[in-house]
Tab-separated table of C-alpha atoms in Angstrom:
chain	number	residue	atom	x	y	z
X	294	MET	CA	112.810	91.121	102.782
X	295	ILE	CA	113.094	94.899	102.842
X	296	VAL	CA	115.702	96.134	105.325
X	297	HIS	CA	116.517	99.690	104.200
X	298	HIS	CA	113.807	102.347	104.561
X	299	PRO	CA	113.517	106.090	103.889
X	300	SER	CA	114.279	108.370	106.856
X	301	GLU	CA	111.603	109.711	109.179
X	302	THR	CA	111.972	113.256	107.821
X	303	THR	CA	111.577	111.987	104.240
X	304	LEU	CA	108.402	110.114	105.190
X	305	LEU	CA	107.176	113.228	107.018
X	306	ALA	CA	107.702	115.336	103.877
X	307	TYR	CA	105.896	112.659	101.852
X	308	ALA	CA	102.973	112.679	104.315
X	309	ALA	CA	102.844	116.470	104.209
X	310	GLY	CA	102.934	116.497	100.409
X	311	THR	CA	106.051	118.680	100.278
X	312	LEU	CA	108.485	116.168	98.773
X	313	PRO	CA	109.345	117.122	95.162
X	314	GLU	CA	107.498	114.899	92.692
X	315	ALA	CA	110.582	112.943	91.542
X	316	LEU	CA	111.508	112.017	95.120
X	317	ALA	CA	107.874	111.313	96.010
X	318	LEU	CA	107.721	108.768	93.166
X	319	VAL	CA	110.709	106.848	94.543
X	320	ALA	CA	109.326	107.032	98.097
X	321	ALA	CA	105.915	105.818	96.878
X	322	THR	CA	107.554	102.915	95.010
X	323	HIS	CA	109.032	101.762	98.320
X	324	ILE	CA	105.937	102.488	100.430
X	325	THR	CA	103.734	100.476	98.074
X	326	GLN	CA	105.970	97.456	98.715
X	327	CYS	CA	106.676	98.015	102.427
X	328	ALA	CA	103.981	97.314	105.055
X	329	ALA	CA	106.119	98.847	107.831
X	330	CYS	CA	106.417	102.170	106.003
X	331	ARG	CA	102.718	102.135	105.155
X	332	ARG	CA	102.022	101.995	108.902
X	333	ARG	CA	104.585	104.753	109.599
X	334	LEU	CA	103.060	106.878	106.830
X	335	GLN	CA	99.556	106.340	108.167
X	336	GLY	CA	100.682	107.631	111.585
X	337	LEU	CA	102.249	110.723	110.033
X	338	GLN	CA	99.143	111.405	107.967
X	339	ALA	CA	97.123	111.169	111.165
X	340	VAL	CA	99.287	113.997	112.535
X	341	GLY	CA	98.242	115.952	109.428
X	342	GLY	CA	94.606	115.127	110.192
X	343	VAL	CA	94.920	116.440	113.737
X	344	LEU	CA	96.626	119.633	112.520
X	345	LEU	CA	93.854	120.128	109.968
X	346	ASP	CA	91.256	119.800	112.744
X	347	GLU	CA	93.059	122.447	114.773
X	348	MET	CA	93.369	124.916	111.883
X	349	PRO	CA	91.614	128.239	112.636
X	350	PRO	CA	88.889	128.184	109.941
X	351	ALA	CA	88.938	130.613	106.977
X	352	ALA	CA	85.363	131.428	105.914
X	353	MET	CA	84.225	130.034	102.569
X	354	SER	CA	82.386	132.403	100.270
X	355	GLU	CA	78.615	132.672	100.327
X	356	GLY	CA	76.952	129.918	98.316
X	357	ALA	CA	80.064	127.684	98.201
X	358	LEU	CA	78.174	124.662	99.537
X	359	ASP	CA	75.290	125.072	97.077
X	360	ALA	CA	77.731	125.463	94.193
X	361	LEU	CA	79.376	122.229	95.241
X	362	LEU	CA	76.129	120.295	95.692
X	363	ALA	CA	75.203	121.326	92.143
X	364	ARG	CA	78.317	119.461	90.988
X	365	ALA	CA	77.598	116.378	93.098
X	366	ASP	CA	77.007	114.104	90.111
X	367	GLU	CA	80.306	114.853	88.387
X	368	PRO	CA	82.407	111.705	87.968
X	369	ALA	CA	85.584	111.436	90.022
X	370	ALA	CA	88.884	111.980	88.222
X	371	GLY	CA	90.540	108.686	87.310
X	372	LEU	CA	94.167	107.669	87.450
X	373	PRO	CA	96.376	108.260	84.411
X	374	PRO	CA	96.770	105.212	82.127
X	375	VAL	CA	99.357	102.487	82.687
X	376	LEU	CA	102.264	103.227	80.352
X	377	ASN	CA	104.891	100.757	81.569
X	378	ALA	CA	103.288	97.507	82.714
X	379	ASP	CA	106.722	96.051	83.536
X	380	LEU	CA	107.360	98.608	86.295
X	381	PRO	CA	105.794	98.542	89.790
X	382	PRO	CA	103.258	101.215	90.805
X	383	PRO	CA	103.351	104.191	90.760
X	384	LEU	CA	106.163	104.124	88.166
X	385	ASP	CA	103.926	102.189	85.773
X	386	ARG	CA	101.930	105.370	85.063
X	387	VAL	CA	104.832	107.781	84.543
X	388	ALA	CA	106.115	108.659	81.065
X	389	LEU	CA	109.688	107.566	80.341
X	390	GLY	CA	112.334	108.892	77.970
X	391	ARG	CA	114.658	106.624	75.983
X	392	TRP	CA	117.549	104.573	77.345
X	393	TRP	CA	120.981	106.235	77.252
X	394	PRO	CA	124.177	104.208	77.519
X	395	ILE	CA	126.341	105.418	80.394
X	396	GLY	CA	129.572	103.549	80.022
X	397	ILE	CA	130.158	99.832	79.812
X	398	GLY	CA	127.345	97.691	81.171
X	399	ALA	CA	125.133	100.507	82.453
X	400	ARG	CA	122.296	102.598	81.043
X	401	TRP	CA	119.992	105.367	82.137
X	402	ARG	CA	116.386	106.260	81.304
X	403	PRO	CA	114.820	109.512	82.540
X	404	LEU	CA	111.339	109.659	84.089
X	405	GLN	CA	109.374	112.617	82.829
X	406	VAL	CA	108.487	114.470	86.007
X	407	GLY	CA	108.216	118.136	86.859
X	408	GLY	CA	109.333	120.019	89.911
X	409	SER	CA	112.633	120.814	91.519
X	410	ALA	CA	114.084	117.274	91.461
X	411	TRP	CA	114.634	114.744	88.690
X	412	ALA	CA	114.301	110.960	88.490
X	413	GLY	CA	115.232	108.079	86.232
X	414	LEU	CA	115.918	104.375	85.949
X	415	VAL	CA	119.463	103.019	86.112
X	416	HIS	CA	120.249	99.539	84.829
X	417	ALA	CA	123.644	97.970	85.541
X	418	GLN	CA	124.993	94.582	84.464
X	419	PRO	CA	126.246	92.209	87.208
X	420	GLY	CA	129.429	93.525	88.795
X	421	ARG	CA	129.179	96.927	87.106
X	422	ALA	CA	129.295	100.168	89.035
X	423	LEU	CA	126.264	102.410	89.111
X	424	PRO	CA	127.252	105.996	88.379
X	425	ARG	CA	129.058	107.817	91.179
X	426	HIS	CA	127.612	111.036	92.381
X	427	GLY	CA	127.991	113.717	94.977
X	428	HIS	CA	125.092	115.169	96.897
X	429	ASP	CA	123.969	118.634	97.575
X	430	GLY	CA	120.383	117.681	98.342
X	431	LEU	CA	118.155	114.741	99.159
X	432	GLU	CA	118.708	111.641	97.031
X	433	LEU	CA	116.620	108.453	97.083
X	434	THR	CA	117.286	105.167	95.280
X	435	CYS	CA	114.860	102.237	95.318
X	436	VAL	CA	115.956	98.854	93.961
X	437	LEU	CA	113.417	97.391	91.531
X	438	SER	CA	115.259	94.139	90.748
X	439	GLY	CA	118.673	92.630	91.397
X	440	SER	CA	120.810	94.183	94.124
X	441	PHE	CA	123.775	96.467	94.726
X	442	VAL	CA	126.331	97.011	97.464
X	443	ASP	CA	128.003	100.220	98.560
X	444	GLY	CA	129.936	101.295	101.635
X	445	THR	CA	126.761	101.134	103.756
X	446	GLY	CA	125.334	97.711	102.947
X	447	LEU	CA	123.516	95.419	100.547
X	448	TYR	CA	120.390	96.772	98.844
X	449	ALA	CA	117.916	94.320	97.297
X	450	ALA	CA	114.486	94.688	95.691
X	451	GLY	CA	112.315	97.188	97.587
X	452	ASP	CA	115.202	98.610	99.639
X	453	VAL	CA	115.756	102.367	99.681
X	454	SER	CA	119.135	104.055	99.906
X	455	GLU	CA	119.071	107.578	101.330
X	456	PRO	CA	122.744	108.524	101.611
X	457	GLU	CA	124.005	111.337	103.785
X	458	GLY	CA	126.998	113.121	102.321
X	459	ASP	CA	129.102	111.832	99.455
X	460	HIS	CA	129.442	108.151	98.686
X	461	ASP	CA	132.888	106.904	99.550
X	462	LEU	CA	132.334	103.702	97.655
X	463	PRO	CA	130.289	103.757	94.456
X	464	PRO	CA	127.285	101.420	94.373
X	465	VAL	CA	128.111	98.225	92.439
X	466	ALA	CA	125.562	95.711	91.092
X	467	THR	CA	126.084	92.304	92.702
X	468	ASP	CA	127.327	89.413	90.604
X	469	LEU	CA	124.149	87.370	90.327
X	470	GLU	CA	121.902	89.388	88.039
X	471	PRO	CA	121.519	92.844	86.509
X	472	CYS	CA	120.360	95.588	88.888
X	473	LEU	CA	117.513	97.952	88.022
X	474	CYS	CA	116.933	100.962	90.285
X	475	VAL	CA	114.881	104.121	90.265
X	476	ILE	CA	116.856	107.149	91.457
X	477	ALA	CA	115.675	110.663	92.262
X	478	SER	CA	117.650	113.611	93.495
X	479	GLU	CA	117.118	117.291	94.087
X	480	GLY	CA	120.694	118.407	93.963
X	481	MET	CA	122.912	115.660	92.681
X	482	ARG	CA	125.394	116.493	89.991
X	483	LEU	CA	126.431	113.255	88.417
X	484	ARG	CA	130.038	112.701	87.554
X	485	GLY	CA	131.484	110.925	84.553
X	486	LEU	CA	129.390	109.502	81.760
X	487	LEU	CA	125.993	109.808	83.389
X	488	GLY	CA	126.791	113.437	84.080
X	489	TRP	CA	127.494	113.819	80.389
X	490	ALA	CA	124.236	112.074	79.436
X	491	GLN	CA	122.392	114.269	81.906
X	492	ARG	CA	123.748	117.406	80.290
X	493	MET	CA	123.006	116.062	76.800
X	494	ILE	CA	119.333	115.551	77.590
X	495	GLY	CA	119.114	118.827	79.408
X	496	GLN	CA	118.253	117.691	82.928
Q	42	MET	CA	74.984	115.328	117.318
Q	43	THR	CA	75.958	118.943	117.923
Q	44	LEU	CA	77.637	120.468	114.939
Q	45	ASP	CA	79.516	123.016	117.005
Q	46	THR	CA	81.529	120.384	118.784
Q	47	PRO	CA	81.680	117.417	116.436
Q	48	THR	CA	83.774	114.451	117.471
Q	49	PRO	CA	85.884	112.294	115.167
Q	50	ASP	CA	83.256	109.559	115.468
Q	51	ASP	CA	80.604	111.979	114.189
Q	52	HIS	CA	82.737	112.825	111.183
Q	53	ALA	CA	83.323	109.174	110.332
Q	54	ALA	CA	79.566	108.546	110.606
Q	55	LEU	CA	78.881	111.501	108.298
Q	56	ILE	CA	81.264	110.147	105.646
Q	57	GLN	CA	79.626	106.744	105.895
Q	58	ALA	CA	76.172	108.322	105.533
Q	59	ILE	CA	77.379	109.921	102.297
Q	60	ALA	CA	78.756	106.582	101.099
Q	61	GLN	CA	75.601	104.653	101.933
Q	62	ARG	CA	72.799	107.109	101.157
Q	63	ARG	CA	74.344	110.039	99.251
Q	64	ASP	CA	73.194	111.972	102.336
Q	65	ARG	CA	73.346	115.689	101.460
Q	66	ALA	CA	72.649	116.862	105.016
Q	67	ALA	CA	75.595	114.794	106.244
Q	68	PHE	CA	77.732	116.316	103.510
Q	69	ALA	CA	76.639	119.834	104.475
Q	70	ALA	CA	77.691	119.195	108.084
Q	71	LEU	CA	81.050	117.839	106.982
Q	72	PHE	CA	81.500	120.779	104.603
Q	73	ARG	CA	80.809	123.341	107.339
Q	74	PHE	CA	83.526	121.858	109.523
Q	75	PHE	CA	86.212	120.916	107.003
Q	76	ALA	CA	85.949	123.302	104.019
Q	77	PRO	CA	87.027	126.402	106.022
Q	78	ARG	CA	89.888	124.422	107.591
Q	79	VAL	CA	91.104	123.063	104.264
Q	80	LYS	CA	90.910	126.601	102.875
Q	81	ALA	CA	92.938	127.897	105.825
Q	82	TRP	CA	95.535	125.169	105.258
Q	83	MET	CA	95.818	126.103	101.563
Q	84	LEU	CA	96.190	129.791	102.498
Q	85	ARG	CA	98.940	128.924	104.930
Q	86	GLY	CA	100.647	126.876	102.222
Q	87	GLY	CA	100.892	130.010	100.092
Q	88	ALA	CA	97.781	129.777	97.876
Q	89	GLY	CA	95.931	133.022	97.095
Q	90	PRO	CA	92.368	133.410	98.476
Q	91	ALA	CA	90.685	132.357	95.196
Q	92	ALA	CA	92.968	129.338	94.699
Q	93	ALA	CA	92.584	128.317	98.359
Q	94	GLU	CA	88.797	128.453	98.048
Q	95	GLU	CA	88.881	126.418	94.831
Q	96	LEU	CA	91.192	123.794	96.351
Q	97	ALA	CA	88.865	123.528	99.362
Q	98	GLN	CA	85.925	123.056	96.956
Q	99	GLU	CA	87.783	120.385	94.966
Q	100	THR	CA	88.758	118.620	98.195
Q	101	MET	CA	85.162	118.533	99.425
Q	102	LEU	CA	83.933	117.369	96.007
Q	103	ALA	CA	86.452	114.500	96.185
Q	104	VAL	CA	85.199	113.700	99.719
Q	105	TRP	CA	81.684	113.368	98.294
Q	106	GLN	CA	82.843	111.295	95.311
Q	107	LYS	CA	85.202	109.003	97.220
Q	108	ALA	CA	83.145	108.528	100.409
Q	109	ALA	CA	82.675	104.831	99.603
Q	110	LEU	CA	86.473	104.380	99.710
Q	111	PHE	CA	86.681	105.720	103.277
Q	112	ASP	CA	87.759	102.855	105.516
Q	113	PRO	CA	87.459	103.744	109.211
Q	114	GLY	CA	89.739	100.789	109.985
Q	115	ARG	CA	92.565	102.425	108.094
Q	116	ALA	CA	92.339	106.113	108.993
Q	117	GLY	CA	90.274	108.521	111.062
Q	118	ALA	CA	87.967	110.971	109.261
Q	119	SER	CA	90.270	113.986	109.666
Q	120	THR	CA	93.273	111.962	108.486
Q	121	TRP	CA	91.383	110.798	105.411
Q	122	ILE	CA	90.240	114.305	104.513
Q	123	PHE	CA	93.750	115.646	105.160
Q	124	THR	CA	95.205	113.189	102.608
Q	125	ILE	CA	92.572	114.186	100.045
Q	126	ALA	CA	93.373	117.891	100.571
Q	127	ARG	CA	97.095	117.178	100.341
Q	128	ASN	CA	96.635	115.242	97.086
Q	129	GLN	CA	94.458	118.023	95.637
Q	130	ARG	CA	97.223	120.503	96.345
Q	131	ILE	CA	99.880	118.250	94.794
Q	132	ASP	CA	97.705	117.662	91.724
Q	133	ALA	CA	97.044	121.390	91.317
Q	134	LEU	CA	100.765	122.135	91.450
Q	135	ARG	CA	101.452	119.384	88.914
Q	136	ARG	CA	98.749	120.367	86.480
Q	137	GLU	CA	100.472	123.699	86.095
Q	138	ARG	CA	103.647	121.985	84.982
Q	139	HIS	CA	103.096	118.439	83.940
Q	140	PRO	CA	99.696	116.950	83.243
Q	141	SER	CA	100.560	113.269	82.950
Q	142	THR	CA	102.013	112.216	86.260
Q	143	LEU	CA	99.286	112.343	88.900
Q	144	MET	CA	100.374	109.802	91.451
Q	145	PRO	CA	98.108	107.217	93.025
Q	146	ASP	CA	98.126	107.142	96.801
Q	147	PRO	CA	100.013	104.037	97.958
Q	148	LEU	CA	97.634	103.641	100.892
Q	149	GLU	CA	94.627	103.617	98.584
Q	150	GLU	CA	96.098	100.759	96.574
Q	151	GLN	CA	96.093	98.332	99.472
Q	152	GLU	CA	93.282	95.870	99.985
Q	153	SER	CA	92.490	94.967	103.565
Q	154	PRO	CA	89.357	93.757	105.300
Q	155	VAL	CA	87.790	96.150	107.809
Q	156	GLN	CA	88.363	94.922	111.349
Q	157	ALA	CA	86.342	96.216	114.261
Q	158	ASP	CA	89.379	96.578	116.521
Q	159	ARG	CA	91.180	98.579	113.829
Q	160	VAL	CA	88.181	100.929	113.631
Q	161	MET	CA	88.434	101.529	117.374
Q	162	ALA	CA	92.196	101.964	117.120
Q	163	MET	CA	91.932	104.547	114.345
Q	164	ALA	CA	89.259	106.498	116.205
Q	165	GLU	CA	91.592	106.560	119.188
Q	166	GLN	CA	94.670	107.395	117.137
Q	167	GLU	CA	93.698	110.986	116.349
Q	168	SER	CA	92.870	111.776	119.975
Q	169	ARG	CA	96.193	110.298	121.131
Q	170	ILE	CA	98.083	112.406	118.587
Q	171	ARG	CA	96.090	115.484	119.638
Q	172	ALA	CA	97.118	114.925	123.258
Q	173	ALA	CA	100.737	114.307	122.280
Q	174	MET	CA	100.855	117.487	120.156
Q	175	ALA	CA	99.438	119.471	123.063
Q	176	GLY	CA	102.158	118.039	125.297
Q	177	LEU	CA	105.055	118.914	122.984
Q	178	PRO	CA	107.328	121.847	123.863
Q	179	ALA	CA	106.191	124.861	121.803
Q	180	GLU	CA	109.295	124.916	119.601
Q	181	GLN	CA	108.883	121.239	118.689
Q	182	ALA	CA	105.196	121.621	117.856
Q	183	ASP	CA	106.186	124.621	115.751
Q	184	VAL	CA	108.610	122.726	113.477
Q	185	ILE	CA	106.020	119.958	112.981
Q	186	ARG	CA	103.367	122.523	112.001
Q	187	LYS	CA	105.733	124.259	109.621
Q	188	ALA	CA	106.732	120.957	108.017
Q	189	PHE	CA	103.066	120.111	107.436
Q	190	PHE	CA	101.389	123.357	106.634
Q	191	GLU	CA	103.802	125.804	105.193
Q	192	ASP	CA	105.398	123.832	102.395
Q	193	LYS	CA	108.825	124.843	103.583
Q	194	VAL	CA	112.054	122.976	103.172
Q	195	HIS	CA	114.202	122.794	106.264
Q	196	ALA	CA	116.510	125.551	105.072
Q	197	GLU	CA	113.594	127.984	104.906
Q	198	ILE	CA	112.325	126.993	108.335
Q	199	GLU	CA	115.859	127.648	109.545
Q	200	LYS	CA	115.848	131.143	108.068
Q	201	GLU	CA	112.426	131.988	109.436
Q	202	LEU	CA	112.988	130.737	112.954
Q	203	GLY	CA	116.519	132.124	113.009
Q	204	ILE	CA	117.955	128.861	114.320
Q	205	PRO	CA	120.607	126.629	112.715
Q	206	LEU	CA	119.543	123.819	110.370
Q	207	GLY	CA	120.964	121.213	112.758
Q	208	THR	CA	118.633	122.550	115.439
Q	209	VAL	CA	115.616	122.383	113.103
Q	210	LYS	CA	116.460	118.772	112.322
Q	211	SER	CA	117.017	117.766	115.922
Q	212	ARG	CA	113.777	119.486	117.051
Q	213	LEU	CA	111.939	117.650	114.308
Q	214	ARG	CA	113.501	114.339	115.333
Q	215	LEU	CA	112.664	114.909	119.017
Q	216	ALA	CA	109.092	115.853	118.153
Q	217	MET	CA	108.685	112.834	115.876
Q	218	ALA	CA	110.026	110.529	118.595
Q	219	ARG	CA	107.450	111.892	121.066
Q	220	LEU	CA	104.650	111.470	118.539
Q	221	ARG	CA	105.801	107.939	117.690
Q	222	ALA	CA	105.714	107.056	121.380
Q	223	ALA	CA	102.147	108.371	121.557
Q	224	LEU	CA	101.158	106.330	118.519
Q	225	GLY	CA	102.608	103.203	120.099
Q	226	ASP	CA	101.306	100.012	118.538
Q	227	LEU	CA	98.977	101.964	116.324
Q	228	SER	CA	101.655	103.011	113.898
């Protein structure tokens, strides 16, 4: 059962469409699996709907409607193809780089996204620490399989960690099985080996 | 139906007429109300006049193409069109940088049967939010509007309003709490 959710302001930014793509992917991974957040998101999008209604209109150019009706038979744009069938949506349609070892029992694989934040998968063997990091912006982690603990609690599949300030205790994969997470951050500078890998691959 | 003062129910009926009959008159009515508002939203988000017009056109084209996916038990008409406009803007920003990562909408992925009471609830939802927004203190309504329409991170809102970031965040939290209360069981 999912117990850790993204914050209200993160969901608001997601609803408004202003969350950087990397962070939006992690949020969407959680939302797709979490009925409670789907309801929260729907409410926030309804606020967007009301604000749209109340927008003072800006006149469209002459003939805009006719130009559009002439295109009425165009097919709708489809979704991009599934690239990684082993990952949950929407990560299944995002291009991935290669795995990079980041110390003993952990590895890292970047997601190829644009924008002002970056994202990637982290895989840690049971009992191994996930990379430590400090924060100077929003960071989101969603557990895909296995679980980890840090100073704030236990995070299992579907849970989202949205830390405020630096971690005191590094996240550690629990002993039962390997832990796979998707992490995105807009300002995090990773320390240690992952920081090195990050610099090597130019993120 | 008077087009000058359309109600949310009218808009939902127009979308359904497009879905069922490819009704061009219904689409024209919807276009006259929403296209200039979507354009205004894009302008406020920083798009130039030509880009804002094009994004409004693409949004309305997607409304026409996706009308059959509109589920009045899941969202009101304005909410549905807002999410399409938002996604068009995201996609346009991404296409400039990165063509391969258009993201599906997690709400669109979900299967759920249409329930009559949900349809009523969604129709009511927008009017309850409208009333709650009108009842918010001006400075709280302002941070909500900026968060939605001006594509600003909190630090920029802080600069513009000349108030500390902590104040922006607490105003936003207060406003969200009031809106949540208005949404009640609906959200």
